[in-house]
Amino acid sequence: MPESAFMRVIFRLLLIFGIIACGFSQAADGTVQPLSQVAVQKNQFMYYWKADPVGQTAQMVTLFCRNCGAATDTNAGSAAPGDIPLIAVLRDTLGDEDPENDRVLDVWLLNYANPGIGKKLLSAVPFFYWHPGSGSKSAAADYPKPLFDLTAPQHPVLTEAGRTLVQWTAFDPMMMPVRATSRMYRANALDDERLHLETAISYLRNAPVADDGSALTQTEVDTIVARLELRKKLLGGLVSEKQAAKIGADSAFQEERICSRNWEILRQCAEKTGLIFEQLKVAGDDGEYAMLWFPAGNPVPAGGTDLKPIWKLLNIRDPWADARLTSKVGLVPYARSFDSGGSLLPLGEHGAREQPLIPLGVYSLTYPKLPLLLVDFRDQIHIRRHEMTQRSINEITAGVIGISHFTNWYYYVAADLYDFVSGRHGAAMDQAERLDAYSRLRVALVLDQQMDAGLRKAIRTRLDGVSVNPLEAAPAREMQNAQIRYEHLEEESRAEGRLAVLLDQQRRAEIAAFGRSRARLDLDVLLRAGTFGLYHDRAPRAADNLKKLDTYRRLEYHLNFLDALAEAGTQPEVGYDSGRIRAAVEQVSASMAQVNSPAVRAHAIATLEKIKSISQSSDLQADCSHAIALLTQSPGKVRTMPNGGVVADAAVAAQSGK
């Protein structure tokens, strides 16, 4: 077939699918219901943690949403009637209450279950952009697999690299149907995984923290959030644990900065165009979403500036030129009140005057570049059309035509340049970031019990039309799955359950990996990936495994603390209590008496020497010198004192006293 004829066939297919999409999309009825006068009750304790024992030495810590079960009508099995379990975390405490030797091992997103075979088959159909059905409830009946294994973050990186290699070398050179279907399935699977990763991140961002063992600590939350964020990156699983905790803490500040900037941008755009700006509180979070209203009956703002760039930035058509909004036969407005200063009051409150308002759009403030329109009340297929167009282009170029990143690199350079220029002119071109914003709002609307019911239903109805992934399930069904999966995890947390088996395997793997070189660890990862997960390097079962883990983890804890002081480069006793630093030095030297790893010993000596060089405290310098003298001796010449300290034999003591 000639190339021109082939392209005509492709564009005709696109036109047909576009017409079908418009036909399946829900048509706007042109009206909205007035807001019910329900007072908004502020709930500052919407989320809480519940700790359940796993055997005698670990915990399953579960995040619950308080009084969120009314929307799903499934309350059985939760901690209290109406409370929904959202996230479960396996925390290894080694049977004590000291947080120094605690580790978070696995994370479960309880409202997620693997899609059925029917949805997987539909996800491989090119140009199919619907998700029929609400999702399978029976899929949640199986043992829930963790969303992420924090002990092996590098394994998903190699798995994804292997799938990409198979796609490039095996499927892409084959005929067009194989290439198109395989690429379509992979794209939908990756989007579905990212959607649930972002859902888990949004839950953890709103979760409370505590240091008394009743909840996750701030460091543990930051570490989990960072690992989930890095899972969305190409090589994110290769980041070290120390850097992951720092990335998690920094990402919270970065998101807050983005929300503050987008909040101000949207507010200024509303002020310049004569629209009404309102910050939305959804599921207890009042900093991620905002809404624009059209003041019905107000005169058109005086001209003087060109507003076309603002309408493009807001991604909506000029409402002042819309006859449905300016005429008396247009959309039915909502009744809202303003105070004496002209500020819009929350729902249910009465002020100095009332004004009929018509909703225009709901925006996410977490998109990195600009406020992102998620719901367009006047055009329900507006956002869906944009998503379908971008996906169709990707499917045609990579799946149908077979454009390669290697042989046709110039096309992708041009496409990236176009996206960059369009983004600079106010277009939201980052498909992954748009998916993140959408995933947060879809679940928040299900959990929310404070927004007006009519407005929440109107937003949910329009947001449902944005999804183009067949693997996606209805949020309400996902909440039902959360109850079932939580009950399964409770059953498996008994002494001989699967969580106990998983815990033992991960502990023995941690013991085997402790103190090994970077090259050996990388080799173990490659062997496991090359054997499709069959190879596992674990220490043998032994009665003293818990004691070994306690020593190893305490050594890592105090050594990481000293590393942070050494990296700062300033006098450590200025920023921290010298007693705390000296105790860490003593603990490191005491723990090293039971560790034979040359790499760990060299690491500890280098850190202590750095602390000694930057400190001005004679006592701390003496402690570092004594610890270095002990560590430079062979491990056999170091013995543990009854009080936990470490001394050398007579010869070593005499040498260190010289």
PDB file of N, CA and C in Angstrom, residues 171-249:
ATOM      1  N   PHE A 171       9.451  -7.565  20.020  1.00  0.00           N
ATOM      2  CA  PHE A 171       8.120  -7.193  19.538  1.00  0.00           C
ATOM      3  C   PHE A 171       8.144  -6.114  18.461  1.00  0.00           C
ATOM      4  N   ASP A 172       8.994  -5.106  18.639  1.00  0.00           N
ATOM      5  CA  ASP A 172       9.010  -4.000  17.666  1.00  0.00           C
ATOM      6  C   ASP A 172       9.362  -4.449  16.252  1.00  0.00           C
ATOM      7  N   PRO A 173      10.322  -5.364  16.053  1.00  0.00           N
ATOM      8  CA  PRO A 173      10.625  -5.784  14.672  1.00  0.00           C
ATOM      9  C   PRO A 173       9.534  -6.639  14.026  1.00  0.00           C
ATOM     10  N   MET A 174       8.564  -7.096  14.789  1.00  0.00           N
ATOM     11  CA  MET A 174       7.523  -7.945  14.220  1.00  0.00           C
ATOM     12  C   MET A 174       6.481  -7.104  13.504  1.00  0.00           C
ATOM     13  N   MET A 175       5.436  -7.755  13.058  1.00  0.00           N
ATOM     14  CA  MET A 175       4.406  -7.064  12.286  1.00  0.00           C
ATOM     15  C   MET A 175       3.679  -6.040  13.155  1.00  0.00           C
ATOM     16  N   MET A 176       3.002  -5.108  12.472  1.00  0.00           N
ATOM     17  CA  MET A 176       2.382  -3.976  13.136  1.00  0.00           C
ATOM     18  C   MET A 176       1.385  -4.365  14.229  1.00  0.00           C
ATOM     19  N   PRO A 177       0.486  -5.348  14.046  1.00  0.00           N
ATOM     20  CA  PRO A 177      -0.454  -5.681  15.127  1.00  0.00           C
ATOM     21  C   PRO A 177       0.239  -6.098  16.424  1.00  0.00           C
ATOM     22  N   VAL A 178       1.327  -6.869  16.327  1.00  0.00           N
ATOM     23  CA  VAL A 178       2.042  -7.290  17.530  1.00  0.00           C
ATOM     24  C   VAL A 178       2.692  -6.096  18.203  1.00  0.00           C
ATOM     25  N   ARG A 179       3.330  -5.251  17.406  1.00  0.00           N
ATOM     26  CA  ARG A 179       3.994  -4.078  17.962  1.00  0.00           C
ATOM     27  C   ARG A 179       2.993  -3.129  18.622  1.00  0.00           C
ATOM     28  N   ALA A 180       1.868  -2.895  17.955  1.00  0.00           N
ATOM     29  CA  ALA A 180       0.898  -1.939  18.474  1.00  0.00           C
ATOM     30  C   ALA A 180       0.234  -2.448  19.747  1.00  0.00           C
ATOM     31  N   THR A 181      -0.159  -3.714  19.774  1.00  0.00           N
ATOM     32  CA  THR A 181      -0.830  -4.242  20.960  1.00  0.00           C
ATOM     33  C   THR A 181       0.119  -4.352  22.155  1.00  0.00           C
ATOM     34  N   SER A 182       1.354  -4.776  21.926  1.00  0.00           N
ATOM     35  CA  SER A 182       2.295  -4.894  23.037  1.00  0.00           C
ATOM     36  C   SER A 182       2.633  -3.532  23.629  1.00  0.00           C
ATOM     37  N   ARG A 183       2.808  -2.542  22.776  1.00  0.00           N
ATOM     38  CA  ARG A 183       3.101  -1.194  23.274  1.00  0.00           C
ATOM     39  C   ARG A 183       1.891  -0.598  24.000  1.00  0.00           C
ATOM     40  N   MET A 184       0.707  -0.875  23.482  1.00  0.00           N
ATOM     41  CA  MET A 184      -0.501  -0.354  24.132  1.00  0.00           C
ATOM     42  C   MET A 184      -0.670  -0.946  25.523  1.00  0.00           C
ATOM     43  N   TYR A 185      -0.440  -2.237  25.642  1.00  0.00           N
ATOM     44  CA  TYR A 185      -0.589  -2.883  26.945  1.00  0.00           C
ATOM     45  C   TYR A 185       0.446  -2.347  27.938  1.00  0.00           C
ATOM     46  N   ARG A 186       1.683  -2.193  27.484  1.00  0.00           N
ATOM     47  CA  ARG A 186       2.721  -1.683  28.384  1.00  0.00           C
ATOM     48  C   ARG A 186       2.420  -0.266  28.829  1.00  0.00           C
ATOM     49  N   ALA A 187       1.950   0.575  27.922  1.00  0.00           N
ATOM     50  CA  ALA A 187       1.637   1.961  28.275  1.00  0.00           C
ATOM     51  C   ALA A 187       0.511   2.022  29.297  1.00  0.00           C
ATOM     52  N   ASN A 188      -0.537   1.227  29.094  1.00  0.00           N
ATOM     53  CA  ASN A 188      -1.645   1.225  30.046  1.00  0.00           C
ATOM     54  C   ASN A 188      -1.226   0.644  31.396  1.00  0.00           C
ATOM     55  N   ALA A 189      -0.389  -0.392  31.379  1.00  0.00           N
ATOM     56  CA  ALA A 189       0.070  -0.987  32.641  1.00  0.00           C
ATOM     57  C   ALA A 189       0.930  -0.010  33.430  1.00  0.00           C
ATOM     58  N   LEU A 190       1.808   0.719  32.752  1.00  0.00           N
ATOM     59  CA  LEU A 190       2.643   1.697  33.432  1.00  0.00           C
ATOM     60  C   LEU A 190       1.811   2.843  33.985  1.00  0.00           C
ATOM     61  N   ASP A 191       0.818   3.288  33.223  1.00  0.00           N
ATOM     62  CA  ASP A 191      -0.047   4.362  33.710  1.00  0.00           C
ATOM     63  C   ASP A 191      -0.865   3.910  34.914  1.00  0.00           C
ATOM     64  N   ASP A 192      -1.331   2.667  34.890  1.00  0.00           N
ATOM     65  CA  ASP A 192      -2.104   2.156  36.015  1.00  0.00           C
ATOM     66  C   ASP A 192      -1.240   2.048  37.263  1.00  0.00           C
ATOM     67  N   GLU A 193       0.000   1.609  37.099  1.00  0.00           N
ATOM     68  CA  GLU A 193       0.905   1.538  38.247  1.00  0.00           C
ATOM     69  C   GLU A 193       1.209   2.929  38.781  1.00  0.00           C
ATOM     70  N   ARG A 194       1.454   3.875  37.893  1.00  0.00           N
ATOM     71  CA  ARG A 194       1.759   5.243  38.338  1.00  0.00           C
ATOM     72  C   ARG A 194       0.561   5.858  39.054  1.00  0.00           C
ATOM     73  N   LEU A 195      -0.640   5.584  38.558  1.00  0.00           N
ATOM     74  CA  LEU A 195      -1.835   6.118  39.201  1.00  0.00           C
ATOM     75  C   LEU A 195      -1.914   5.667  40.650  1.00  0.00           C
ATOM     76  N   HIS A 196      -1.632   4.397  40.910  1.00  0.00           N
ATOM     77  CA  HIS A 196      -1.742   3.893  42.277  1.00  0.00           C
ATOM     78  C   HIS A 196      -0.533   4.293  43.123  1.00  0.00           C
ATOM     79  N   LEU A 197       0.616   4.466  42.526  1.00  0.00           N
ATOM     80  CA  LEU A 197       1.750   5.006  43.270  1.00  0.00           C
ATOM     81  C   LEU A 197       1.445   6.412  43.770  1.00  0.00           C
ATOM     82  N   GLU A 198       0.873   7.231  42.901  1.00  0.00           N
ATOM     83  CA  GLU A 198       0.538   8.599  43.296  1.00  0.00           C
ATOM     84  C   GLU A 198      -0.580   8.613  44.331  1.00  0.00           C
ATOM     85  N   THR A 199      -1.516   7.677  44.233  1.00  0.00           N
ATOM     86  CA  THR A 199      -2.560   7.570  45.252  1.00  0.00           C
ATOM     87  C   THR A 199      -1.962   7.290  46.620  1.00  0.00           C
ATOM     88  N   ALA A 200      -1.012   6.361  46.685  1.00  0.00           N
ATOM     89  CA  ALA A 200      -0.358   6.050  47.958  1.00  0.00           C
ATOM     90  C   ALA A 200       0.419   7.249  48.485  1.00  0.00           C
ATOM     91  N   ILE A 201       1.078   7.977  47.602  1.00  0.00           N
ATOM     92  CA  ILE A 201       1.840   9.151  48.022  1.00  0.00           C
ATOM     93  C   ILE A 201       0.916  10.204  48.618  1.00  0.00           C
ATOM     94  N   SER A 202      -0.230  10.431  47.985  1.00  0.00           N
ATOM     95  CA  SER A 202      -1.160  11.441  48.498  1.00  0.00           C
ATOM     96  C   SER A 202      -1.702  11.050  49.866  1.00  0.00           C
ATOM     97  N   TYR A 203      -1.944   9.758  50.085  1.00  0.00           N
ATOM     98  CA  TYR A 203      -2.378   9.313  51.411  1.00  0.00           C
ATOM     99  C   TYR A 203      -1.308   9.606  52.459  1.00  0.00           C
ATOM    100  N   LEU A 204      -0.073   9.261  52.150  1.00  0.00           N
ATOM    101  CA  LEU A 204       1.005   9.431  53.120  1.00  0.00           C
ATOM    102  C   LEU A 204       1.295  10.901  53.402  1.00  0.00           C
ATOM    103  N   ARG A 205       1.085  11.755  52.413  1.00  0.00           N
ATOM    104  CA  ARG A 205       1.290  13.186  52.640  1.00  0.00           C
ATOM    105  C   ARG A 205       0.323  13.734  53.690  1.00  0.00           C
ATOM    106  N   ASN A 206      -0.870  13.150  53.777  1.00  0.00           N
ATOM    107  CA  ASN A 206      -1.861  13.616  54.734  1.00  0.00           C
ATOM    108  C   ASN A 206      -1.852  12.834  56.037  1.00  0.00           C
ATOM    109  N   ALA A 207      -0.998  11.824  56.144  1.00  0.00           N
ATOM    110  CA  ALA A 207      -0.998  10.957  57.317  1.00  0.00           C
ATOM    111  C   ALA A 207      -0.307  11.634  58.498  1.00  0.00           C
ATOM    112  N   PRO A 208      -0.792  11.408  59.708  1.00  0.00           N
ATOM    113  CA  PRO A 208      -0.098  11.929  60.895  1.00  0.00           C
ATOM    114  C   PRO A 208       1.172  11.137  61.172  1.00  0.00           C
ATOM    115  N   VAL A 209       2.059  11.712  61.947  1.00  0.00           N
ATOM    116  CA  VAL A 209       3.313  11.053  62.320  1.00  0.00           C
ATOM    117  C   VAL A 209       3.457  11.111  63.837  1.00  0.00           C
ATOM    118  N   ALA A 210       4.203  10.158  64.376  1.00  0.00           N
ATOM    119  CA  ALA A 210       4.443  10.097  65.823  1.00  0.00           C
ATOM    120  C   ALA A 210       5.703   9.285  66.060  1.00  0.00           C
ATOM    121  N   ASP A 211       6.317   9.512  67.205  1.00  0.00           N
ATOM    122  CA  ASP A 211       7.548   8.816  67.572  1.00  0.00           C
ATOM    123  C   ASP A 211       7.339   7.813  68.704  1.00  0.00           C
ATOM    124  N   ASP A 212       6.088   7.567  69.091  1.00  0.00           N
ATOM    125  CA  ASP A 212       5.824   6.677  70.216  1.00  0.00           C
ATOM    126  C   ASP A 212       5.466   5.265  69.797  1.00  0.00           C
ATOM    127  N   GLY A 213       5.609   4.933  68.502  1.00  0.00           N
ATOM    128  CA  GLY A 213       5.300   3.596  68.020  1.00  0.00           C
ATOM    129  C   GLY A 213       3.869   3.401  67.575  1.00  0.00           C
ATOM    130  N   SER A 214       2.998   4.370  67.836  1.00  0.00           N
ATOM    131  CA  SER A 214       1.598   4.243  67.428  1.00  0.00           C
ATOM    132  C   SER A 214       1.380   4.589  65.969  1.00  0.00           C
ATOM    133  N   ALA A 215       2.347   5.221  65.331  1.00  0.00           N
ATOM    134  CA  ALA A 215       2.249   5.631  63.933  1.00  0.00           C
ATOM    135  C   ALA A 215       3.646   5.602  63.331  1.00  0.00           C
ATOM    136  N   LEU A 216       3.726   5.827  62.039  1.00  0.00           N
ATOM    137  CA  LEU A 216       5.030   5.954  61.405  1.00  0.00           C
ATOM    138  C   LEU A 216       5.684   7.266  61.810  1.00  0.00           C
ATOM    139  N   THR A 217       6.985   7.256  61.904  1.00  0.00           N
ATOM    140  CA  THR A 217       7.715   8.485  62.188  1.00  0.00           C
ATOM    141  C   THR A 217       7.837   9.326  60.922  1.00  0.00           C
ATOM    142  N   GLN A 218       8.261  10.569  61.090  1.00  0.00           N
ATOM    143  CA  GLN A 218       8.414  11.441  59.929  1.00  0.00           C
ATOM    144  C   GLN A 218       9.483  10.902  58.989  1.00  0.00           C
ATOM    145  N   THR A 219      10.560  10.361  59.534  1.00  0.00           N
ATOM    146  CA  THR A 219      11.608   9.792  58.688  1.00  0.00           C
ATOM    147  C   THR A 219      11.099   8.594  57.903  1.00  0.00           C
ATOM    148  N   GLU A 220      10.298   7.743  58.539  1.00  0.00           N
ATOM    149  CA  GLU A 220       9.757   6.581  57.836  1.00  0.00           C
ATOM    150  C   GLU A 220       8.800   6.999  56.723  1.00  0.00           C
ATOM    151  N   VAL A 221       7.951   7.997  56.994  1.00  0.00           N
ATOM    152  CA  VAL A 221       7.041   8.486  55.957  1.00  0.00           C
ATOM    153  C   VAL A 221       7.824   9.086  54.799  1.00  0.00           C
ATOM    154  N   ASP A 222       8.846   9.889  55.112  1.00  0.00           N
ATOM    155  CA  ASP A 222       9.656  10.505  54.052  1.00  0.00           C
ATOM    156  C   ASP A 222      10.361   9.447  53.214  1.00  0.00           C
ATOM    157  N   THR A 223      10.845   8.393  53.864  1.00  0.00           N
ATOM    158  CA  THR A 223      11.530   7.327  53.124  1.00  0.00           C
ATOM    159  C   THR A 223      10.574   6.600  52.186  1.00  0.00           C
ATOM    160  N   ILE A 224       9.377   6.281  52.678  1.00  0.00           N
ATOM    161  CA  ILE A 224       8.407   5.580  51.831  1.00  0.00           C
ATOM    162  C   ILE A 224       7.978   6.462  50.670  1.00  0.00           C
ATOM    163  N   VAL A 225       7.683   7.731  50.954  1.00  0.00           N
ATOM    164  CA  VAL A 225       7.269   8.650  49.885  1.00  0.00           C
ATOM    165  C   VAL A 225       8.363   8.779  48.838  1.00  0.00           C
ATOM    166  N   ALA A 226       9.608   8.881  49.289  1.00  0.00           N
ATOM    167  CA  ALA A 226      10.712   9.008  48.339  1.00  0.00           C
ATOM    168  C   ALA A 226      10.843   7.766  47.469  1.00  0.00           C
ATOM    169  N   ARG A 227      10.707   6.603  48.068  1.00  0.00           N
ATOM    170  CA  ARG A 227      10.821   5.369  47.283  1.00  0.00           C
ATOM    171  C   ARG A 227       9.695   5.265  46.263  1.00  0.00           C
ATOM    172  N   LEU A 228       8.493   5.664  46.638  1.00  0.00           N
ATOM    173  CA  LEU A 228       7.386   5.625  45.689  1.00  0.00           C
ATOM    174  C   LEU A 228       7.567   6.649  44.576  1.00  0.00           C
ATOM    175  N   GLU A 229       8.087   7.826  44.944  1.00  0.00           N
ATOM    176  CA  GLU A 229       8.371   8.838  43.927  1.00  0.00           C
ATOM    177  C   GLU A 229       9.472   8.365  42.981  1.00  0.00           C
ATOM    178  N   LEU A 230      10.521   7.778  43.534  1.00  0.00           N
ATOM    179  CA  LEU A 230      11.635   7.314  42.719  1.00  0.00           C
ATOM    180  C   LEU A 230      11.242   6.126  41.850  1.00  0.00           C
ATOM    181  N   ARG A 231      10.213   5.373  42.271  1.00  0.00           N
ATOM    182  CA  ARG A 231       9.745   4.260  41.434  1.00  0.00           C
ATOM    183  C   ARG A 231       9.230   4.763  40.097  1.00  0.00           C
ATOM    184  N   LYS A 232       8.772   5.993  40.046  1.00  0.00           N
ATOM    185  CA  LYS A 232       8.253   6.569  38.805  1.00  0.00           C
ATOM    186  C   LYS A 232       9.373   7.067  37.894  1.00  0.00           C
ATOM    187  N   LYS A 233      10.593   7.101  38.421  1.00  0.00           N
ATOM    188  CA  LYS A 233      11.739   7.542  37.631  1.00  0.00           C
ATOM    189  C   LYS A 233      12.415   6.346  36.971  1.00  0.00           C
ATOM    190  N   LEU A 234      13.196   6.634  35.944  1.00  0.00           N
ATOM    191  CA  LEU A 234      13.827   5.570  35.168  1.00  0.00           C
ATOM    192  C   LEU A 234      14.785   4.741  36.017  1.00  0.00           C
ATOM    193  N   LEU A 235      15.692   5.399  36.735  1.00  0.00           N
ATOM    194  CA  LEU A 235      16.691   4.709  37.553  1.00  0.00           C
ATOM    195  C   LEU A 235      16.526   5.065  39.029  1.00  0.00           C
ATOM    196  N   GLY A 236      15.303   5.369  39.432  1.00  0.00           N
ATOM    197  CA  GLY A 236      15.080   5.805  40.801  1.00  0.00           C
ATOM    198  C   GLY A 236      15.371   4.746  41.845  1.00  0.00           C
ATOM    199  N   GLY A 237      15.231   3.473  41.499  1.00  0.00           N
ATOM    200  CA  GLY A 237      15.480   2.422  42.467  1.00  0.00           C
ATOM    201  C   GLY A 237      16.933   2.254  42.851  1.00  0.00           C
ATOM    202  N   LEU A 238      17.841   2.907  42.148  1.00  0.00           N
ATOM    203  CA  LEU A 238      19.264   2.781  42.452  1.00  0.00           C
ATOM    204  C   LEU A 238      19.741   3.803  43.471  1.00  0.00           C
ATOM    205  N   VAL A 239      18.867   4.686  43.915  1.00  0.00           N
ATOM    206  CA  VAL A 239      19.232   5.696  44.907  1.00  0.00           C
ATOM    207  C   VAL A 239      19.397   5.023  46.269  1.00  0.00           C
ATOM    208  N   SER A 240      20.400   5.448  47.027  1.00  0.00           N
ATOM    209  CA  SER A 240      20.670   4.839  48.332  1.00  0.00           C
ATOM    210  C   SER A 240      19.588   5.207  49.334  1.00  0.00           C
ATOM    211  N   GLU A 241      19.534   4.446  50.422  1.00  0.00           N
ATOM    212  CA  GLU A 241      18.513   4.676  51.448  1.00  0.00           C
ATOM    213  C   GLU A 241      18.708   6.018  52.129  1.00  0.00           C
ATOM    214  N   LYS A 242      19.959   6.419  52.338  1.00  0.00           N
ATOM    215  CA  LYS A 242      20.224   7.700  52.984  1.00  0.00           C
ATOM    216  C   LYS A 242      19.723   8.863  52.134  1.00  0.00           C
ATOM    217  N   GLN A 243      19.951   8.781  50.839  1.00  0.00           N
ATOM    218  CA  GLN A 243      19.486   9.839  49.950  1.00  0.00           C
ATOM    219  C   GLN A 243      17.972   9.814  49.789  1.00  0.00           C
ATOM    220  N   ALA A 244      17.376   8.624  49.895  1.00  0.00           N
ATOM    221  CA  ALA A 244      15.925   8.517  49.723  1.00  0.00           C
ATOM    222  C   ALA A 244      15.189   9.297  50.801  1.00  0.00           C
ATOM    223  N   ALA A 245      15.626   9.188  52.059  1.00  0.00           N
ATOM    224  CA  ALA A 245      14.967   9.937  53.132  1.00  0.00           C
ATOM    225  C   ALA A 245      15.076  11.436  52.912  1.00  0.00           C
ATOM    226  N   LYS A 246      16.218  11.893  52.414  1.00  0.00           N
ATOM    227  CA  LYS A 246      16.393  13.321  52.140  1.00  0.00           C
ATOM    228  C   LYS A 246      15.506  13.770  50.992  1.00  0.00           C
ATOM    229  N   ILE A 247      15.397  12.934  49.960  1.00  0.00           N
ATOM    230  CA  ILE A 247      14.542  13.275  48.818  1.00  0.00           C
ATOM    231  C   ILE A 247      13.089  13.365  49.245  1.00  0.00           C
ATOM    232  N   GLY A 248      12.643  12.456  50.123  1.00  0.00           N
ATOM    233  CA  GLY A 248      11.266  12.496  50.587  1.00  0.00           C
ATOM    234  C   GLY A 248      10.947  13.761  51.349  1.00  0.00           C
ATOM    235  N   ALA A 249      11.888  14.209  52.205  1.00  0.00           N
ATOM    236  CA  ALA A 249      11.660  15.450  52.946  1.00  0.00           C
ATOM    237  C   ALA A 249      11.662  16.655  52.018  1.00  0.00           C
TER     238      ALA A 249
END
